[in-house]
Coordinates of C-alpha atoms in Angstrom, one line a residue:
M150 CA 42.1 -42.1 -14.4
S151 CA 43.8 -38.8 -13.5
V152 CA 40.5 -37.3 -12.8
E153 CA 39.3 -40.1 -10.6
N154 CA 42.6 -40.1 -8.8
K155 CA 42.4 -36.4 -8.2
T156 CA 38.8 -37.0 -6.7
I157 CA 40.2 -39.6 -4.3
L158 CA 42.8 -37.2 -3.1
R159 CA 40.2 -34.6 -2.7
R160 CA 38.3 -36.9 -0.3
F161 CA 41.5 -37.6 1.5
F162 CA 42.0 -34.0 2.5
E163 CA 38.3 -32.9 2.9
E164 CA 36.7 -35.9 4.4
I165 CA 39.9 -37.7 6.4
F166 CA 41.9 -34.6 7.3
N167 CA 39.2 -31.9 7.6
D168 CA 36.0 -33.7 8.8
Q169 CA 38.0 -36.5 10.8
N170 CA 35.9 -39.1 9.0
L171 CA 38.5 -41.9 9.4
A172 CA 36.2 -44.6 8.1
V173 CA 37.0 -43.0 4.6
A174 CA 40.4 -44.2 4.9
D175 CA 39.3 -47.7 5.0
E176 CA 37.8 -47.0 1.5
I177 CA 40.6 -44.9 -0.2
V178 CA 43.9 -45.8 1.5
A179 CA 45.6 -49.2 1.2
V180 CA 46.0 -51.1 4.3
N181 CA 49.7 -51.1 3.7
Y182 CA 49.9 -47.2 2.9
I183 CA 53.6 -45.9 2.8
N184 CA 54.0 -42.5 4.1
H185 CA 57.7 -41.6 3.0
N186 CA 57.7 -38.7 5.6
A187 CA 56.0 -40.3 8.5
A188 CA 56.4 -38.6 11.9
P189 CA 58.7 -40.1 14.5
G190 CA 56.8 -42.9 16.0
E191 CA 54.0 -43.2 13.7
T192 CA 52.5 -46.6 13.0
P193 CA 52.9 -47.7 9.6
G194 CA 50.0 -48.4 7.1
R195 CA 46.5 -47.2 7.1
E196 CA 46.1 -47.5 10.9
G197 CA 49.1 -45.1 11.3
L198 CA 47.4 -42.5 9.2
K199 CA 44.3 -42.5 11.2
Q200 CA 46.2 -42.2 14.5
Y201 CA 48.1 -39.3 13.0
V202 CA 45.0 -37.5 11.8
A203 CA 43.5 -37.8 15.4
Y204 CA 46.9 -36.5 16.8
L205 CA 46.9 -33.4 14.5
H206 CA 43.4 -32.5 15.4
S207 CA 44.0 -33.1 19.1
A208 CA 46.9 -30.5 19.1
N209 CA 45.6 -28.1 16.6
D210 CA 42.2 -26.6 17.2
G211 CA 40.3 -25.8 14.1
I212 CA 43.0 -27.3 11.7
R213 CA 41.7 -27.2 8.1
F214 CA 43.4 -28.0 5.0
V215 CA 42.6 -25.9 1.6
I216 CA 43.6 -27.6 -1.8
E217 CA 45.2 -24.9 -3.9
D218 CA 46.3 -26.8 -6.7
Q219 CA 46.1 -30.1 -8.0
V220 CA 47.9 -31.9 -11.0
A221 CA 47.6 -35.7 -11.9
E222 CA 49.2 -37.9 -14.3
D223 CA 48.8 -41.7 -14.5
E224 CA 49.2 -43.1 -10.9
K225 CA 50.4 -39.8 -9.5
V226 CA 48.6 -36.7 -8.0
V227 CA 50.2 -33.7 -6.7
T228 CA 48.4 -31.4 -4.4
R229 CA 49.5 -28.0 -3.2
W230 CA 47.6 -27.1 0.0
T231 CA 47.6 -24.7 2.8
A232 CA 46.8 -25.7 6.5
T233 CA 45.6 -23.0 8.9
G234 CA 44.7 -23.6 12.7
T235 CA 45.7 -22.8 16.3
H236 CA 48.4 -24.9 18.1
T237 CA 46.6 -25.9 21.3
G238 CA 48.4 -29.2 22.6
E239 CA 51.7 -30.6 22.4
F240 CA 52.7 -31.4 18.9
A241 CA 55.8 -33.1 17.7
G242 CA 57.5 -32.5 21.0
I243 CA 56.4 -28.8 20.9
P244 CA 54.2 -27.7 23.8
A245 CA 51.1 -25.9 23.3
T246 CA 51.7 -22.2 22.0
G247 CA 48.0 -21.1 21.6
K248 CA 49.3 -19.4 18.4
A249 CA 47.5 -19.5 15.1
F250 CA 49.3 -20.6 12.0
S251 CA 49.2 -20.8 8.3
L252 CA 51.6 -23.3 6.4
T253 CA 51.9 -24.6 3.1
A254 CA 52.8 -27.9 1.6
I255 CA 53.0 -30.1 -1.3
N256 CA 52.2 -33.9 -1.3
I257 CA 52.6 -36.4 -3.9
H258 CA 50.5 -39.5 -3.7
R259 CA 50.5 -42.7 -5.8
V260 CA 46.8 -44.1 -6.4
V261 CA 46.4 -47.8 -7.7
D262 CA 43.0 -49.2 -8.4
G263 CA 41.2 -46.6 -6.3
Q264 CA 43.4 -46.7 -3.3
I265 CA 46.2 -44.3 -2.1
Q266 CA 49.3 -46.6 -1.8
E267 CA 52.1 -44.3 -1.1
G268 CA 52.6 -40.5 -0.2
W269 CA 55.5 -38.1 -0.1
L270 CA 55.3 -34.7 1.7
E271 CA 57.4 -31.4 1.6
W272 CA 56.2 -28.8 4.0
D273 CA 57.3 -25.5 5.5
A274 CA 58.4 -26.6 8.8
L275 CA 60.6 -23.7 9.4
G276 CA 57.7 -21.3 8.7
W277 CA 55.3 -23.3 11.0
M278 CA 58.0 -23.1 13.8
Q279 CA 58.6 -19.5 13.4
Q280 CA 54.8 -18.8 13.5
L281 CA 54.7 -20.7 16.7
G282 CA 57.6 -18.7 18.2
V283 CA 59.7 -21.8 18.5
I284 CA 62.4 -20.4 16.2
P285 CA 63.0 -17.0 15.9
S286 CA 61.6 -15.1 12.7
D287 CA 64.9 -13.9 11.4
V288 CA 66.4 -17.2 11.0

């Protein structure tokens, strides 16, 4: 099961987040998906995830997610990843800066019967905002 769940999460990042193939979400993300770290105003469930991916790409040119490490046990998959791109549109209330960024994060997802049910995220928001020049680097 752990290997299968890791494969599902690879599809999540590569096909949904990188390729913007939102139809894949209908296959591997539960309709009532719970994002425990949803962005303010994010619609709940699978549809909210699809909207978020579209929004993410509309504001960050060339954004790509690279899986650095993955560990799975039972229903849980932990993925450490890096995202790179250029901030070209309003995102999370921050006007476009035109600056490139590279941020790191760790997700934990719960997968049941081939579908992602829940997700938790810890990411370097401070580092991202410093790269965009929103917060001074010496903070």
